Each structure stands twice: as structure tokens, then as C-alpha cells.
Amino acid sequence: MRNYLSSALAALSMAGLLSAAGQVHAQSAPWPQQPLRWIVGFAPGGTADVLTRIAAGQLAEKLGQSVVVENRPGASGAIALQQAAQSAPKDIMLITVPGPIIYPRNEPEIGKELTPIMLLAEGPMVIVGPTKNKENTLKEVIGSAMAQPNAWSYATSGTGTSQHLAGELLNHSAKIELVQVPYKGGGQAVSDVVGAQVPLAILGPTPVLPHIRNHALKAYAVTTTYRLESLPNVPTVQEAGIPGYDASQWFAAATVKGVAPEHINRINELLAEIVKTPTFKDALDAAGMIAGKGSSSDLQTFLDQDRKKWADLIKATGLSVGH
């Protein structure tokens, strides 16, 4: 299961990568004959990498030409973004972009240096705690955090990540002061929460599901407005008593400016078919995500709304994050 999930996650990452890097320079430009490049800004084995590789393999079959996945980890994906934006449009380089992206940054953005292609996948995070916690519901956790504000912290896979934002949104919405404990990855974070070294974690489903099923972690809530199929009895944060709360993690595909619109539309149409295939859907299910959809302009609208939402939170809370 772990090997399959790793492969599935790599495919999702690759599919997201395809979205940010590839473009063609003129509307009448011919489709390139050389292999397409799909960049992933994270190491092999993660969700983005697994999903990207699945998508890239199926895209290659549909196009009848190679799609080469390249991992360019580092600086929260900034290295991959820079490489994608500096590529010539005729190369149609693709890139997987993870989100939300909230901190001040100088690297290329979709809508500016990069052109949107499609939202590939979106999904919830899970708020969990060790079985040692006496609190059994999110409402009880919030009550304890109010009574003991210095005793509660939450683990994430890093500062500036979707998990970090979800925690700060919970703080703001519930009027509590949970302190973030950033880790270099979900696996390290889960280990310390299972061992009760940290009382809470907000992470993607992949690292926490096995421990929830083995009763090593309590699942308090999922962060989206809909429940997770693999955790049907776990409420949403809204259902747990925080009206209006909604936080998700996502992957999108983009390319550089100058790629011909017909090429962008072609890739969008093929990706829309790929995310509906059983192989890709199985990978999404394993990662606790749902398939994305929509046009290039739909993705841009989604990104604009997402950026505003988190920018408003940062302004309201004075949150300062960075690489």
C-alpha cells in the first residue's frame, strides 16, 4: 500500500507540475516533436510526485510522445518555478504547482510569469491528536486550548504550508492560540504526535490514516466543507462548531507565458480525461483528494480567490511566514 501510494502521489505531483511549466510561443506554433518535460518541485515519493507521474504516463500515451518527469526540490517549490518560467515557450515545459501559496515571494506566479492550465486535485487536511489526549472532540480541544493557551501546539509539515494556514485559520476562527511546530515532512510530524510529544497535528490524510485506523491517533475533524470518504464518521470543522471554516490543499498544472492557446486547451482537455481514469482516481482516493476540473480561466479564478482568502487572514492576524 505504501509503495502504491508513493507512486500515486508522484503521479499527482507530476500532473500538477505539468500545469505550471509548459507553454508554446505562438498561437499558430506547431506541436513540438521533442519529449515534453514535466517539473515537480518536490522529492520523489510525495503526493505531488506520485500524481504527476501517473498523469505524465497517461499524457504520453494520449500524445504518442514521451513526457519526462523531473524532480527539482528545494525552497518550497521555488526552484522548480524559476526553472519553468525561464524555459522557452516552444519547449512546452509543464510544472506541478502546490497550494495554497501565501507568503511573500519573488518567484514566478500563475497569472504573471506562468500560465494556468487546470486544477488537478484538491482535498482536506485532518486535525488529529494522540490517543493519550483526554479530549475526544474538536469542541473539547478548543475548550482546553482556551483554558490552557500555552499548553497546546500543532505539528505541520512546514511553515507556510497549507497545514500551517489551516491552523492559523482555526486560531482566528475559534479565538485560540495554538502554536505551530513545523517539521520537514508529514512522516516526522506524525511520529511525534503518535508519541504525544505534540498534542495536535494538522496534516494531509496520507500520513495520518494508518494511525487513525490503528487507534494510535484520534481524528477530530477534516478541514474542508465536505467529509473525507475514508473517514466518514469524522466531522468537518464547520460541523464541529466553527461556522464558515474551510481550508484545503491543492495541486494545479501550469506553463510559461507564450504557449499557444490551442496547445493549452489541448493539454487541459487531455488532463480532464486523465483525472477521471480509474488509475488516477485510485491514487486520489489513497491521498484523500478529489479530482480537479475546469478550464485555464477557471483555474485563474480559483487562484485569485484562494490568494485573497489567505491574504485577508494574514492581514487580520499579522501572520508572518517565509521560506
mmCIF file of N, CA and C in Angstrom, residues 61-153:
data_model
loop_
_atom_site.group_PDB
_atom_site.id
_atom_site.type_symbol
_atom_site.label_atom_id
_atom_site.label_comp_id
_atom_site.label_asym_id
_atom_site.label_seq_id
_atom_site.Cartn_x
_atom_site.Cartn_y
_atom_site.Cartn_z
ATOM 1 N N GLU A 61 0.823 8.565 -23.420
ATOM 2 C CA GLU A 61 0.066 7.640 -24.259
ATOM 3 C C GLU A 61 -0.897 8.385 -25.179
ATOM 4 N N LYS A 62 -1.552 9.399 -24.660
ATOM 5 C CA LYS A 62 -2.532 10.145 -25.451
ATOM 6 C C LYS A 62 -1.857 10.983 -26.544
ATOM 7 N N LEU A 63 -0.667 11.507 -26.239
ATOM 8 C CA LEU A 63 0.045 12.336 -27.205
ATOM 9 C C LEU A 63 0.885 11.516 -28.181
ATOM 10 N N GLY A 64 1.221 10.291 -27.781
ATOM 11 C CA GLY A 64 2.085 9.473 -28.614
ATOM 12 C C GLY A 64 3.528 9.953 -28.598
ATOM 13 N N GLN A 65 3.945 10.612 -27.522
ATOM 14 C CA GLN A 65 5.321 11.056 -27.374
ATOM 15 C C GLN A 65 5.692 11.059 -25.899
ATOM 16 N N SER A 66 6.964 11.085 -25.626
ATOM 17 C CA SER A 66 7.441 10.976 -24.249
ATOM 18 C C SER A 66 7.107 12.225 -23.431
ATOM 19 N N VAL A 67 6.804 12.014 -22.147
ATOM 20 C CA VAL A 67 6.650 13.093 -21.179
ATOM 21 C C VAL A 67 7.594 12.753 -20.033
ATOM 22 N N VAL A 68 8.643 13.529 -19.890
ATOM 23 C CA VAL A 68 9.709 13.233 -18.932
ATOM 24 C C VAL A 68 9.493 14.032 -17.644
ATOM 25 N N VAL A 69 9.391 13.321 -16.533
ATOM 26 C CA VAL A 69 9.193 13.967 -15.238
ATOM 27 C C VAL A 69 10.552 14.254 -14.601
ATOM 28 N N GLU A 70 10.719 15.486 -14.132
ATOM 29 C CA GLU A 70 11.962 15.889 -13.483
ATOM 30 C C GLU A 70 11.663 16.453 -12.099
ATOM 31 N N ASN A 71 12.340 15.929 -11.093
ATOM 32 C CA ASN A 71 12.186 16.443 -9.735
ATOM 33 C C ASN A 71 13.215 17.534 -9.478
ATOM 34 N N ARG A 72 12.734 18.712 -9.078
ATOM 35 C CA ARG A 72 13.606 19.841 -8.746
ATOM 36 C C ARG A 72 13.202 20.365 -7.375
ATOM 37 N N PRO A 73 13.502 19.581 -6.306
ATOM 38 C CA PRO A 73 13.083 20.004 -4.962
ATOM 39 C C PRO A 73 13.903 21.164 -4.439
ATOM 40 N N GLY A 74 13.312 21.858 -3.471
ATOM 41 C CA GLY A 74 14.039 22.931 -2.795
ATOM 42 C C GLY A 74 13.262 24.217 -2.720
ATOM 43 N N ALA A 75 13.433 24.934 -1.605
ATOM 44 C CA ALA A 75 12.848 26.263 -1.391
ATOM 45 C C ALA A 75 11.340 26.256 -1.574
ATOM 46 N N SER A 76 10.676 25.243 -1.016
ATOM 47 C CA SER A 76 9.211 25.143 -1.070
ATOM 48 C C SER A 76 8.670 25.208 -2.496
ATOM 49 N N GLY A 77 9.419 24.643 -3.439
ATOM 50 C CA GLY A 77 8.976 24.611 -4.823
ATOM 51 C C GLY A 77 9.464 25.769 -5.668
ATOM 52 N N ALA A 78 10.160 26.749 -5.056
ATOM 53 C CA ALA A 78 10.583 27.942 -5.783
ATOM 54 C C ALA A 78 11.598 27.632 -6.876
ATOM 55 N N ILE A 79 12.473 26.657 -6.636
ATOM 56 C CA ILE A 79 13.485 26.307 -7.635
ATOM 57 C C ILE A 79 12.817 25.812 -8.912
ATOM 58 N N ALA A 80 11.810 24.960 -8.755
ATOM 59 C CA ALA A 80 11.087 24.440 -9.923
ATOM 60 C C ALA A 80 10.348 25.555 -10.652
ATOM 61 N N LEU A 81 9.750 26.467 -9.905
ATOM 62 C CA LEU A 81 9.011 27.570 -10.522
ATOM 63 C C LEU A 81 9.944 28.449 -11.353
ATOM 64 N N GLN A 82 11.117 28.732 -10.835
ATOM 65 C CA GLN A 82 12.080 29.555 -11.567
ATOM 66 C C GLN A 82 12.512 28.863 -12.855
ATOM 67 N N GLN A 83 12.776 27.578 -12.761
ATOM 68 C CA GLN A 83 13.211 26.847 -13.947
ATOM 69 C C GLN A 83 12.114 26.823 -15.005
ATOM 70 N N ALA A 84 10.880 26.620 -14.567
ATOM 71 C CA ALA A 84 9.769 26.573 -15.506
ATOM 72 C C ALA A 84 9.585 27.912 -16.210
ATOM 73 N N ALA A 85 9.632 28.987 -15.446
ATOM 74 C CA ALA A 85 9.386 30.317 -16.010
ATOM 75 C C ALA A 85 10.488 30.744 -16.966
ATOM 76 N N GLN A 86 11.682 30.207 -16.799
ATOM 77 C CA GLN A 86 12.803 30.583 -17.650
ATOM 78 C C GLN A 86 12.896 29.740 -18.917
ATOM 79 N N SER A 87 12.002 28.780 -19.065
ATOM 80 C CA SER A 87 12.025 27.907 -20.233
ATOM 81 C C SER A 87 11.397 28.608 -21.434
ATOM 82 N N ALA A 88 11.853 28.235 -22.603
ATOM 83 C CA ALA A 88 11.303 28.812 -23.835
ATOM 84 C C ALA A 88 9.912 28.253 -24.088
ATOM 85 N N PRO A 89 8.960 29.093 -24.510
ATOM 86 C CA PRO A 89 7.593 28.620 -24.769
ATOM 87 C C PRO A 89 7.532 27.452 -25.737
ATOM 88 N N LYS A 90 8.442 27.409 -26.702
ATOM 89 C CA LYS A 90 8.402 26.342 -27.710
ATOM 90 C C LYS A 90 8.658 24.971 -27.088
ATOM 91 N N ASP A 91 9.246 24.946 -25.890
ATOM 92 C CA ASP A 91 9.534 23.669 -25.228
ATOM 93 C C ASP A 91 8.300 23.069 -24.555
ATOM 94 N N ILE A 92 7.268 23.876 -24.357
ATOM 95 C CA ILE A 92 6.067 23.449 -23.624
ATOM 96 C C ILE A 92 6.447 22.681 -22.366
ATOM 97 N N MET A 93 7.203 23.304 -21.507
ATOM 98 C CA MET A 93 7.519 22.665 -20.232
ATOM 99 C C MET A 93 6.319 22.771 -19.307
ATOM 100 N N LEU A 94 6.050 21.719 -18.575
ATOM 101 C CA LEU A 94 4.933 21.688 -17.640
ATOM 102 C C LEU A 94 5.461 21.657 -16.213
ATOM 103 N N ILE A 95 4.640 22.127 -15.266
ATOM 104 C CA ILE A 95 5.061 22.117 -13.863
ATOM 105 C C ILE A 95 3.852 21.877 -12.965
ATOM 106 N N THR A 96 4.086 21.150 -11.885
ATOM 107 C CA THR A 96 3.049 20.920 -10.880
ATOM 108 C C THR A 96 3.205 21.962 -9.776
ATOM 109 N N VAL A 97 2.146 22.707 -9.533
ATOM 110 C CA VAL A 97 2.179 23.771 -8.526
ATOM 111 C C VAL A 97 1.298 23.376 -7.341
ATOM 112 N N PRO A 98 1.856 23.345 -6.125
ATOM 113 C CA PRO A 98 1.050 23.019 -4.940
ATOM 114 C C PRO A 98 0.512 24.283 -4.296
ATOM 115 N N GLY A 99 -0.592 24.169 -3.597
ATOM 116 C CA GLY A 99 -1.120 25.346 -2.941
ATOM 117 C C GLY A 99 -1.866 24.989 -1.665
ATOM 118 N N PRO A 100 -2.246 26.002 -0.897
ATOM 119 C CA PRO A 100 -2.100 27.425 -1.212
ATOM 120 C C PRO A 100 -0.678 27.938 -1.047
ATOM 121 N N ILE A 101 -0.400 29.044 -1.749
ATOM 122 C CA ILE A 101 0.885 29.723 -1.650
ATOM 123 C C ILE A 101 0.600 31.088 -1.041
ATOM 124 N N ILE A 102 1.134 31.353 0.123
ATOM 125 C CA ILE A 102 0.685 32.541 0.842
ATOM 126 C C ILE A 102 1.751 33.532 1.245
ATOM 127 N N TYR A 103 2.979 33.101 1.357
ATOM 128 C CA TYR A 103 3.963 34.016 1.895
ATOM 129 C C TYR A 103 4.496 34.943 0.801
ATOM 130 N N PRO A 104 5.033 36.111 1.178
ATOM 131 C CA PRO A 104 5.633 36.998 0.183
ATOM 132 C C PRO A 104 6.755 36.265 -0.544
ATOM 133 N N ARG A 105 6.755 36.324 -1.864
ATOM 134 C CA ARG A 105 7.736 35.564 -2.617
ATOM 135 C C ARG A 105 8.074 36.295 -3.904
ATOM 136 N N ASN A 106 9.298 36.076 -4.373
ATOM 137 C CA ASN A 106 9.752 36.710 -5.594
ATOM 138 C C ASN A 106 9.681 35.770 -6.789
ATOM 139 N N GLU A 107 9.416 34.484 -6.543
ATOM 140 C CA GLU A 107 9.398 33.540 -7.647
ATOM 141 C C GLU A 107 8.156 33.736 -8.519
ATOM 142 N N PRO A 108 8.151 33.143 -9.698
ATOM 143 C CA PRO A 108 7.055 33.330 -10.649
ATOM 144 C C PRO A 108 5.694 32.907 -10.095
ATOM 145 N N GLU A 109 4.657 33.573 -10.573
ATOM 146 C CA GLU A 109 3.286 33.273 -10.159
ATOM 147 C C GLU A 109 2.443 32.888 -11.364
ATOM 148 N N ILE A 110 1.466 32.021 -11.116
ATOM 149 C CA ILE A 110 0.467 31.731 -12.141
ATOM 150 C C ILE A 110 -0.371 32.989 -12.333
ATOM 151 N N GLY A 111 -0.544 33.378 -13.576
ATOM 152 C CA GLY A 111 -1.257 34.607 -13.878
ATOM 153 C C GLY A 111 -0.317 35.738 -14.221
ATOM 154 N N LYS A 112 0.974 35.552 -13.923
ATOM 155 C CA LYS A 112 2.002 36.541 -14.264
ATOM 156 C C LYS A 112 3.032 35.863 -15.164
ATOM 157 N N GLU A 113 4.079 35.310 -14.563
ATOM 158 C CA GLU A 113 5.104 34.645 -15.365
ATOM 159 C C GLU A 113 4.678 33.269 -15.871
ATOM 160 N N LEU A 114 3.680 32.678 -15.244
ATOM 161 C CA LEU A 114 3.200 31.345 -15.623
ATOM 162 C C LEU A 114 1.741 31.415 -16.065
ATOM 163 N N THR A 115 1.368 30.507 -16.956
ATOM 164 C CA THR A 115 0.008 30.465 -17.483
ATOM 165 C C THR A 115 -0.744 29.272 -16.900
ATOM 166 N N PRO A 116 -1.950 29.458 -16.386
ATOM 167 C CA PRO A 116 -2.701 28.344 -15.805
ATOM 168 C C PRO A 116 -3.165 27.354 -16.862
ATOM 169 N N ILE A 117 -3.237 26.083 -16.470
ATOM 170 C CA ILE A 117 -3.792 25.057 -17.356
ATOM 171 C C ILE A 117 -5.026 24.429 -16.721
ATOM 172 N N MET A 118 -4.850 23.850 -15.509
ATOM 173 C CA MET A 118 -6.002 23.172 -14.904
ATOM 174 C C MET A 118 -5.739 22.853 -13.436
ATOM 175 N N LEU A 119 -6.795 22.915 -12.621
ATOM 176 C CA LEU A 119 -6.725 22.421 -11.244
ATOM 177 C C LEU A 119 -6.780 20.902 -11.310
ATOM 178 N N LEU A 120 -5.757 20.235 -10.783
ATOM 179 C CA LEU A 120 -5.659 18.787 -10.907
ATOM 180 C C LEU A 120 -6.323 18.031 -9.760
ATOM 181 N N ALA A 121 -6.147 18.524 -8.563
ATOM 182 C CA ALA A 121 -6.679 17.806 -7.405
ATOM 183 C C ALA A 121 -6.812 18.753 -6.224
ATOM 184 N N GLU A 122 -7.750 18.439 -5.353
ATOM 185 C CA GLU A 122 -7.989 19.249 -4.158
ATOM 186 C C GLU A 122 -8.452 18.312 -3.049
ATOM 187 N N GLY A 123 -8.101 18.639 -1.826
ATOM 188 C CA GLY A 123 -8.522 17.768 -0.744
ATOM 189 C C GLY A 123 -8.357 18.367 0.632
ATOM 190 N N PRO A 124 -8.899 17.700 1.640
ATOM 191 C CA PRO A 124 -8.847 18.205 3.014
ATOM 192 C C PRO A 124 -7.573 17.825 3.741
ATOM 193 N N MET A 125 -7.376 18.462 4.855
ATOM 194 C CA MET A 125 -6.393 18.039 5.840
ATOM 195 C C MET A 125 -7.167 17.502 7.047
ATOM 196 N N VAL A 126 -6.470 16.814 7.928
ATOM 197 C CA VAL A 126 -7.125 16.197 9.078
ATOM 198 C C VAL A 126 -6.488 16.723 10.362
ATOM 199 N N ILE A 127 -7.327 17.105 11.309
ATOM 200 C CA ILE A 127 -6.848 17.536 12.630
ATOM 201 C C ILE A 127 -6.860 16.309 13.538
ATOM 202 N N VAL A 128 -5.694 15.933 14.035
ATOM 203 C CA VAL A 128 -5.566 14.711 14.829
ATOM 204 C C VAL A 128 -4.817 14.993 16.125
ATOM 205 N N GLY A 129 -4.917 14.049 17.045
ATOM 206 C CA GLY A 129 -4.178 14.120 18.299
ATOM 207 C C GLY A 129 -3.871 12.710 18.784
ATOM 208 N N PRO A 130 -2.939 12.543 19.718
ATOM 209 C CA PRO A 130 -2.607 11.221 20.246
ATOM 210 C C PRO A 130 -3.766 10.658 21.064
ATOM 211 N N THR A 131 -3.841 9.352 21.123
ATOM 212 C CA THR A 131 -4.912 8.719 21.905
ATOM 213 C C THR A 131 -4.803 9.074 23.385
ATOM 214 N N LYS A 132 -3.626 9.535 23.793
ATOM 215 C CA LYS A 132 -3.424 9.947 25.188
ATOM 216 C C LYS A 132 -4.262 11.166 25.539
ATOM 217 N N ASN A 133 -4.618 11.990 24.555
ATOM 218 C CA ASN A 133 -5.441 13.173 24.832
ATOM 219 C C ASN A 133 -6.773 12.765 25.454
ATOM 220 N N LYS A 134 -7.175 13.474 26.480
ATOM 221 C CA LYS A 134 -8.473 13.175 27.085
ATOM 222 C C LYS A 134 -9.615 13.738 26.243
ATOM 223 N N GLU A 135 -9.304 14.729 25.408
ATOM 224 C CA GLU A 135 -10.330 15.362 24.561
ATOM 225 C C GLU A 135 -10.707 14.432 23.411
ATOM 226 N N ASN A 136 -11.999 14.252 23.201
ATOM 227 C CA ASN A 136 -12.476 13.356 22.160
ATOM 228 C C ASN A 136 -13.125 14.063 20.983
ATOM 229 N N THR A 137 -13.343 15.365 21.111
ATOM 230 C CA THR A 137 -13.955 16.135 20.035
ATOM 231 C C THR A 137 -13.179 17.434 19.825
ATOM 232 N N LEU A 138 -13.359 18.053 18.665
ATOM 233 C CA LEU A 138 -12.691 19.327 18.412
ATOM 234 C C LEU A 138 -13.200 20.397 19.371
ATOM 235 N N LYS A 139 -14.474 20.346 19.707
ATOM 236 C CA LYS A 139 -15.022 21.312 20.657
ATOM 237 C C LYS A 139 -14.312 21.218 21.996
ATOM 238 N N GLU A 140 -14.013 20.005 22.441
ATOM 239 C CA GLU A 140 -13.298 19.819 23.703
ATOM 240 C C GLU A 140 -11.856 20.302 23.583
ATOM 241 N N VAL A 141 -11.232 20.078 22.421
ATOM 242 C CA VAL A 141 -9.867 20.569 22.204
ATOM 243 C C VAL A 141 -9.829 22.090 22.299
ATOM 244 N N ILE A 142 -10.789 22.742 21.656
ATOM 245 C CA ILE A 142 -10.843 24.201 21.684
ATOM 246 C C ILE A 142 -11.053 24.699 23.104
ATOM 247 N N GLY A 143 -11.923 24.014 23.852
ATOM 248 C CA GLY A 143 -12.156 24.395 25.246
ATOM 249 C C GLY A 143 -10.889 24.277 26.079
ATOM 250 N N SER A 144 -10.142 23.204 25.882
ATOM 251 C CA SER A 144 -8.893 23.023 26.629
ATOM 252 C C SER A 144 -7.844 24.046 26.210
ATOM 253 N N ALA A 145 -7.815 24.370 24.914
ATOM 254 C CA ALA A 145 -6.857 25.355 24.421
ATOM 255 C C ALA A 145 -7.157 26.740 24.972
ATOM 256 N N MET A 146 -8.432 27.036 25.178
ATOM 257 C CA MET A 146 -8.802 28.315 25.783
ATOM 258 C C MET A 146 -8.390 28.360 27.249
ATOM 259 N N ALA A 147 -8.533 27.227 27.927
ATOM 260 C CA ALA A 147 -8.215 27.178 29.354
ATOM 261 C C ALA A 147 -6.708 27.122 29.604
ATOM 262 N N GLN A 148 -5.956 26.519 28.655
ATOM 263 C CA GLN A 148 -4.507 26.381 28.799
ATOM 264 C C GLN A 148 -3.822 26.801 27.497
ATOM 265 N N PRO A 149 -3.818 28.065 27.196
ATOM 266 C CA PRO A 149 -3.313 28.523 25.886
ATOM 267 C C PRO A 149 -1.854 28.198 25.629
ATOM 268 N N ASN A 150 -1.035 28.094 26.665
ATOM 269 C CA ASN A 150 0.389 27.819 26.463
ATOM 270 C C ASN A 150 0.709 26.333 26.356
ATOM 271 N N ALA A 151 -0.295 25.487 26.559
ATOM 272 C CA ALA A 151 -0.048 24.049 26.580
ATOM 273 C C ALA A 151 -0.356 23.366 25.253
ATOM 274 N N TRP A 152 -0.893 24.105 24.300
ATOM 275 C CA TRP A 152 -1.360 23.478 23.061
ATOM 276 C C TRP A 152 -0.579 23.971 21.845
ATOM 277 N N SER A 153 -0.104 23.020 21.084
ATOM 278 C CA SER A 153 0.604 23.306 19.840
ATOM 279 C C SER A 153 0.132 22.303 18.789
#
